[in-house]
Amino acid sequence: MSLIFLILLIFNILIEPCKLKVNATELSYRKINERAEIDKVTKFVDPLIGTQNEGHVFPNPCLPYGVVKVGFDTDDIKDNHAGYTVNGSITGISHLHVSGTGGEPKYGVISQFPLTSTSLYTIPLHNYTSLRSFEHFEVGYSKFGLKRYNVTIELTAARRTGVHSSRYRGGSIYSVSPSQITGVGHYSGGWNEGSKYTVYFCSQFNKNASSFGTFWKSFINENATFLSSFDIPFDTPAIGAVLGFDFDSNMDESGYQACKSAQEEVPNFDFEKTRELAVNAWETELSKIRVDGGEVGSDLKTIFYSSLYRTMIIPSDRTGENSKWSSYDNEGKLVPNYDDLYTLWDTFRTTIPLFTLFQQSRVIDITRSLIDIYQHEGYMPDGRSGMSNGITQGGSNADMVVAEVFLKNLGDNNNAINWTLAYEALLKDAEHDPWERGIFEGRMFLPYYKLLGYIPFPTYKTLSYAYVPCSKTIEYSTNDWSIALVAKKLNKTDDYIKYHSRAKNWENLWYPNMTVKGAKGFILPRFINGSFDTSWNVFNTTGYTPYYEGSAWEYSLDILHDVKRLIYLAGGPQAFERRLDKTFKDKTYLTPYFYIGNEPDFFHPCLYHFIGKQWKSAKLIRDILKRKYGKEPGGIPGNDDSGAMGSWFVFHAMGIYPMAGQDIYLINSPHFSNVTIYLSPNATFTILAKNQSTENIYVQSVKINGVNWNKTWFRHQDIKNGGILEVEMGDEVSTTWGVINGVNGESVVPPSMSDY
């Protein structure tokens, strides 16, 4: 009996190389401070949360923002976006995955599979998959069994290297000098539909094989050292290599990993050391937010840290791995390069704002990467993966990221970001129609938006989902407001006036004469002649619609940058409150009124702030978190979307919420009595919730840095260098704090564009 390793390359379309090397490089970690073992937060992370209920979360080993995400793949094609599924047979182990995404799966290429067979010629190449006999997941480590072959596999990861340990329960492998397989795979596809990409791999074994060969279909060529897809029929589904290892009862296990420079990350094939370093890396990043004093006996900490963990699985830091170009800063260092921004449409609302608090150096690097991509490819990305810009779902949402980092003054101290070039990238999005790349970059149908003030609805309804003129018009308006704020801060007065004006374009789709369920006025599709499609069902979300993944009811509330104007058009505060009450009446929170499983609705529970009833937001948000988040594998409301669902939970559990693309945070209802956010090694932002409990959910009073604070919001500048937000909690709604015309008659609602 031999232990056999299959290395399987599935070829789709052959292309010019864009190297994604699964290699090793320098691995370095820094600690915030020394903490006792008992104080570690990684013990609260459950990687399986979000792997069911279409969460598509990657549960296997990786590092924060690591290139390699090593894990097994299954044949359950309905849900294997991250490789892992609850059901289905295991088809192999691969090193590249995404997490939480919808649409067509990406990666899962260069598959390796250990099995047992009497010889190379008895390998069941036509069907070698296996059910799992067990599985186990921790931070930086996973372990599972192949039931068919009685083989146990353990996985861990470094930044660019995956380490496998495979054991046969009756013997082991002779320990001799290593052997290896190298190769290349060319691929295309995945949801973002970006350019084709190439993966170079090198698989190294710490024991010599007793037999080897190459294969395609069911044909094995023993002792062959080379096989190219160009030498066999084009329609061949797979080619690969196979190695056989003899067993000896005196030996114990084998490990294999990416080779050559992998010795730098995984010296001497040290599985346990690699696993330890992976856990330490996660501990360092997760410990940048410390929470204490949640509900006694609850699973709040587990849900919190598991959510925070998921925000850092992707994007992937590919700095030093970009074969398309190399950029260097003024100090001669490589400019950061990030991939698997999948997508900014999902993450600009909560994930990126969360990074501006606890991952400031990281978000600066991501911003530098966006600008560098613009400089070399002409546009900043939205759905970038496989080292290629992909589908833009809505607006040019890299604008929101750049604007927010700029408005929060991040990176100013070390001049890390070239703001002149950044502003140039913003204007490119705002002024140039990417006709040559269609849906993949910039803003589609920009000439209509600039000329008419909206994107018109076609008289024929057979276009692809990428058209969505209503939601794109809204998002372009929001993008323009963020650009206007940047222009204002740069003293570019003419640009500020221009983009301030264009940020009103969403109003051109507001039809005031439609009343549905007591709500008056809706964003409706409008034809090029100026007339509205008044027959549109405001709850329709199926088929081709002018709204991306949402209904007219939902998008008619999604005016992030000018809620004050929205309230006026909707009939005033009282009418708007009734509209909101109707929106959140169904406590499933998965309806055409409000769908918490999708990003355009993320901001809507906070809309009560803008009518002076923050307490309604607080009560609603607590109910959503209780009903829609849990510690189970299905414990998130749909696709995790690159950690977007996780970051939404994290913000609300801490008791604050960001206004994306701006420098504003709203104050809600903290779930912990003490939250400490490490903004930098020298600055912390602390949220103290006094008398916080399950019953005491309403804010009674607030202080920021010792100063009484009646507003329901604050700016990043208020806590930029560190600070303390003190919140007094109670079981009844306050009649003084956060109320319009409350203490000293002060207006407390968050600012809108109409206030400028």
Short mmCIF file of N, CA and C in Angstrom, two decimals, residues 542-623:
data_model
loop_
_atom_site.label_atom_id
_atom_site.label_comp_id
_atom_site.label_asym_id
_atom_site.label_seq_id
_atom_site.Cartn_x
_atom_site.Cartn_y
_atom_site.Cartn_z
N THR A 542 -36.98 40.94 -8.67
CA THR A 542 -36.65 39.80 -9.53
C THR A 542 -36.54 40.21 -10.98
N GLY A 543 -35.82 39.39 -11.76
CA GLY A 543 -35.65 39.69 -13.17
C GLY A 543 -34.78 40.91 -13.38
N TYR A 544 -34.91 41.50 -14.56
CA TYR A 544 -34.14 42.72 -14.82
C TYR A 544 -34.83 43.90 -14.16
N THR A 545 -34.14 44.55 -13.25
CA THR A 545 -34.68 45.74 -12.59
C THR A 545 -33.65 46.85 -12.68
N PRO A 546 -34.08 48.09 -12.51
CA PRO A 546 -33.13 49.22 -12.55
C PRO A 546 -32.42 49.45 -11.22
N TYR A 547 -32.60 48.54 -10.27
CA TYR A 547 -31.99 48.66 -8.95
C TYR A 547 -31.12 47.43 -8.71
N TYR A 548 -29.88 47.63 -8.29
CA TYR A 548 -28.97 46.51 -8.10
C TYR A 548 -29.25 45.83 -6.78
N GLU A 549 -29.72 44.60 -6.84
CA GLU A 549 -29.95 43.77 -5.67
C GLU A 549 -30.81 44.47 -4.62
N GLY A 550 -31.91 45.04 -5.07
CA GLY A 550 -32.78 45.71 -4.13
C GLY A 550 -34.05 46.19 -4.80
N SER A 551 -34.96 46.73 -4.01
CA SER A 551 -36.24 47.23 -4.50
C SER A 551 -36.24 48.75 -4.52
N ALA A 552 -37.27 49.31 -5.17
CA ALA A 552 -37.42 50.77 -5.17
C ALA A 552 -37.67 51.29 -3.76
N TRP A 553 -38.38 50.51 -2.95
CA TRP A 553 -38.61 50.93 -1.56
C TRP A 553 -37.27 51.06 -0.82
N GLU A 554 -36.41 50.08 -0.97
CA GLU A 554 -35.12 50.10 -0.29
C GLU A 554 -34.26 51.26 -0.78
N TYR A 555 -34.10 51.37 -2.11
CA TYR A 555 -33.22 52.40 -2.64
C TYR A 555 -33.75 53.81 -2.44
N SER A 556 -35.06 53.95 -2.21
CA SER A 556 -35.62 55.28 -1.95
C SER A 556 -35.27 55.78 -0.56
N LEU A 557 -34.63 54.93 0.24
CA LEU A 557 -34.11 55.33 1.55
C LEU A 557 -32.59 55.44 1.56
N ASP A 558 -31.95 55.03 0.48
CA ASP A 558 -30.49 54.88 0.49
C ASP A 558 -29.78 56.14 -0.01
N ILE A 559 -30.11 57.26 0.60
CA ILE A 559 -29.48 58.53 0.23
C ILE A 559 -28.54 58.91 1.37
N LEU A 560 -27.43 58.22 1.43
CA LEU A 560 -26.49 58.32 2.55
C LEU A 560 -26.03 59.74 2.80
N HIS A 561 -25.83 60.52 1.74
CA HIS A 561 -25.15 61.80 1.89
C HIS A 561 -26.08 62.98 2.12
N ASP A 562 -27.40 62.80 1.94
CA ASP A 562 -28.31 63.94 2.12
C ASP A 562 -29.65 63.47 2.67
N VAL A 563 -29.62 62.93 3.87
CA VAL A 563 -30.84 62.44 4.50
C VAL A 563 -31.80 63.59 4.79
N LYS A 564 -31.28 64.74 5.12
CA LYS A 564 -32.13 65.90 5.40
C LYS A 564 -33.03 66.22 4.21
N ARG A 565 -32.48 66.22 3.01
CA ARG A 565 -33.26 66.49 1.81
C ARG A 565 -34.25 65.35 1.55
N LEU A 566 -33.83 64.13 1.79
CA LEU A 566 -34.71 62.98 1.62
C LEU A 566 -35.92 63.10 2.53
N ILE A 567 -35.71 63.49 3.77
CA ILE A 567 -36.82 63.64 4.72
C ILE A 567 -37.80 64.70 4.23
N TYR A 568 -37.27 65.79 3.71
CA TYR A 568 -38.13 66.86 3.19
C TYR A 568 -38.98 66.35 2.02
N LEU A 569 -38.34 65.66 1.07
CA LEU A 569 -39.08 65.18 -0.09
C LEU A 569 -40.10 64.11 0.28
N ALA A 570 -39.82 63.36 1.35
CA ALA A 570 -40.72 62.29 1.78
C ALA A 570 -41.88 62.80 2.61
N GLY A 571 -41.94 64.11 2.84
CA GLY A 571 -43.10 64.67 3.54
C GLY A 571 -42.83 65.20 4.93
N GLY A 572 -41.55 65.23 5.34
CA GLY A 572 -41.23 65.77 6.65
C GLY A 572 -40.97 64.68 7.68
N PRO A 573 -40.51 65.09 8.88
CA PRO A 573 -40.10 64.12 9.90
C PRO A 573 -41.17 63.12 10.30
N GLN A 574 -42.40 63.55 10.50
CA GLN A 574 -43.44 62.63 10.95
C GLN A 574 -43.77 61.59 9.88
N ALA A 575 -43.90 62.05 8.64
CA ALA A 575 -44.17 61.11 7.54
C ALA A 575 -42.99 60.15 7.35
N PHE A 576 -41.78 60.69 7.52
CA PHE A 576 -40.59 59.86 7.37
C PHE A 576 -40.52 58.82 8.48
N GLU A 577 -40.89 59.19 9.69
CA GLU A 577 -40.89 58.23 10.79
C GLU A 577 -41.89 57.10 10.52
N ARG A 578 -43.05 57.43 10.03
CA ARG A 578 -44.04 56.40 9.71
C ARG A 578 -43.50 55.47 8.62
N ARG A 579 -42.80 56.05 7.68
CA ARG A 579 -42.21 55.25 6.60
C ARG A 579 -41.17 54.28 7.15
N LEU A 580 -40.34 54.76 8.07
CA LEU A 580 -39.34 53.90 8.68
C LEU A 580 -39.99 52.80 9.51
N ASP A 581 -41.01 53.16 10.27
CA ASP A 581 -41.71 52.15 11.08
C ASP A 581 -42.26 51.04 10.19
N LYS A 582 -42.79 51.41 9.04
CA LYS A 582 -43.29 50.42 8.10
C LYS A 582 -42.15 49.57 7.54
N THR A 583 -41.02 50.20 7.29
CA THR A 583 -39.86 49.50 6.73
C THR A 583 -39.39 48.36 7.62
N PHE A 584 -39.41 48.58 8.93
CA PHE A 584 -38.84 47.61 9.86
C PHE A 584 -39.89 46.80 10.62
N LYS A 585 -41.14 46.84 10.15
CA LYS A 585 -42.22 46.15 10.86
C LYS A 585 -42.04 44.64 10.85
N ASP A 586 -41.62 44.09 9.71
CA ASP A 586 -41.42 42.64 9.59
C ASP A 586 -40.10 42.27 10.26
N LYS A 587 -40.16 41.52 11.34
CA LYS A 587 -38.98 41.23 12.15
C LYS A 587 -38.10 40.11 11.57
N THR A 588 -38.42 39.62 10.37
CA THR A 588 -37.46 38.75 9.71
C THR A 588 -36.31 39.57 9.15
N TYR A 589 -36.55 40.85 8.88
CA TYR A 589 -35.56 41.78 8.32
C TYR A 589 -34.98 41.27 7.01
N LEU A 590 -35.79 40.49 6.29
CA LEU A 590 -35.37 39.95 5.00
C LEU A 590 -36.52 40.11 4.01
N THR A 591 -36.94 41.35 3.80
CA THR A 591 -38.09 41.64 2.96
C THR A 591 -37.72 42.71 1.93
N PRO A 592 -38.58 42.95 0.94
CA PRO A 592 -38.32 44.05 -0.01
C PRO A 592 -38.39 45.44 0.61
N TYR A 593 -38.85 45.52 1.89
CA TYR A 593 -38.79 46.78 2.62
C TYR A 593 -37.39 47.01 3.18
N PHE A 594 -36.87 45.95 3.79
CA PHE A 594 -35.55 46.01 4.42
C PHE A 594 -34.93 44.63 4.38
N TYR A 595 -33.74 44.54 3.78
CA TYR A 595 -33.06 43.25 3.63
C TYR A 595 -31.66 43.40 4.22
N ILE A 596 -31.50 42.94 5.47
CA ILE A 596 -30.23 43.13 6.16
C ILE A 596 -29.11 42.33 5.53
N GLY A 597 -29.45 41.34 4.68
CA GLY A 597 -28.41 40.55 4.03
C GLY A 597 -27.77 41.23 2.84
N ASN A 598 -28.05 42.51 2.62
CA ASN A 598 -27.47 43.19 1.47
C ASN A 598 -27.07 44.61 1.84
N GLU A 599 -25.94 45.04 1.29
CA GLU A 599 -25.28 46.28 1.74
C GLU A 599 -26.06 47.57 1.53
N PRO A 600 -26.86 47.74 0.45
CA PRO A 600 -27.56 49.01 0.31
C PRO A 600 -28.48 49.35 1.48
N ASP A 601 -28.87 48.34 2.28
CA ASP A 601 -29.75 48.59 3.42
C ASP A 601 -29.00 48.78 4.74
N PHE A 602 -27.69 48.65 4.71
CA PHE A 602 -26.90 48.71 5.94
C PHE A 602 -27.19 49.96 6.77
N PHE A 603 -27.33 51.11 6.12
CA PHE A 603 -27.43 52.39 6.82
C PHE A 603 -28.84 52.66 7.34
N HIS A 604 -29.84 51.98 6.79
CA HIS A 604 -31.23 52.36 7.03
C HIS A 604 -31.66 52.31 8.49
N PRO A 605 -31.20 51.35 9.32
CA PRO A 605 -31.62 51.38 10.72
C PRO A 605 -31.18 52.63 11.48
N CYS A 606 -30.20 53.35 10.94
CA CYS A 606 -29.71 54.56 11.61
C CYS A 606 -30.45 55.82 11.17
N LEU A 607 -31.42 55.69 10.28
CA LEU A 607 -32.09 56.88 9.75
C LEU A 607 -32.92 57.61 10.80
N TYR A 608 -33.31 56.92 11.87
CA TYR A 608 -34.04 57.59 12.95
C TYR A 608 -33.20 58.70 13.59
N HIS A 609 -31.87 58.59 13.52
CA HIS A 609 -31.02 59.65 14.07
C HIS A 609 -31.38 61.01 13.49
N PHE A 610 -31.76 61.01 12.22
CA PHE A 610 -31.92 62.27 11.48
C PHE A 610 -33.26 62.94 11.75
N ILE A 611 -34.13 62.29 12.54
CA ILE A 611 -35.36 62.94 12.98
C ILE A 611 -35.37 63.10 14.50
N GLY A 612 -34.18 62.99 15.10
CA GLY A 612 -34.06 63.21 16.53
C GLY A 612 -34.58 62.07 17.38
N LYS A 613 -34.62 60.85 16.84
CA LYS A 613 -35.09 59.70 17.60
C LYS A 613 -34.07 58.57 17.54
N GLN A 614 -32.88 58.90 18.02
CA GLN A 614 -31.79 57.92 18.05
C GLN A 614 -32.18 56.67 18.80
N TRP A 615 -33.05 56.80 19.78
CA TRP A 615 -33.44 55.65 20.60
C TRP A 615 -34.13 54.57 19.79
N LYS A 616 -34.84 54.99 18.73
CA LYS A 616 -35.48 53.99 17.87
C LYS A 616 -34.44 53.21 17.08
N SER A 617 -33.39 53.90 16.63
CA SER A 617 -32.29 53.19 15.96
C SER A 617 -31.66 52.18 16.91
N ALA A 618 -31.41 52.62 18.14
CA ALA A 618 -30.74 51.76 19.12
C ALA A 618 -31.56 50.50 19.39
N LYS A 619 -32.85 50.67 19.60
CA LYS A 619 -33.72 49.53 19.89
C LYS A 619 -33.79 48.58 18.70
N LEU A 620 -33.93 49.14 17.51
CA LEU A 620 -34.02 48.34 16.29
C LEU A 620 -32.74 47.55 16.04
N ILE A 621 -31.61 48.21 16.15
CA ILE A 621 -30.33 47.56 15.87
C ILE A 621 -30.07 46.41 16.83
N ARG A 622 -30.39 46.61 18.09
CA ARG A 622 -30.22 45.52 19.05
C ARG A 622 -31.08 44.31 18.68
N ASP A 623 -32.28 44.56 18.19
CA ASP A 623 -33.15 43.46 17.80
C ASP A 623 -32.60 42.73 16.58
#
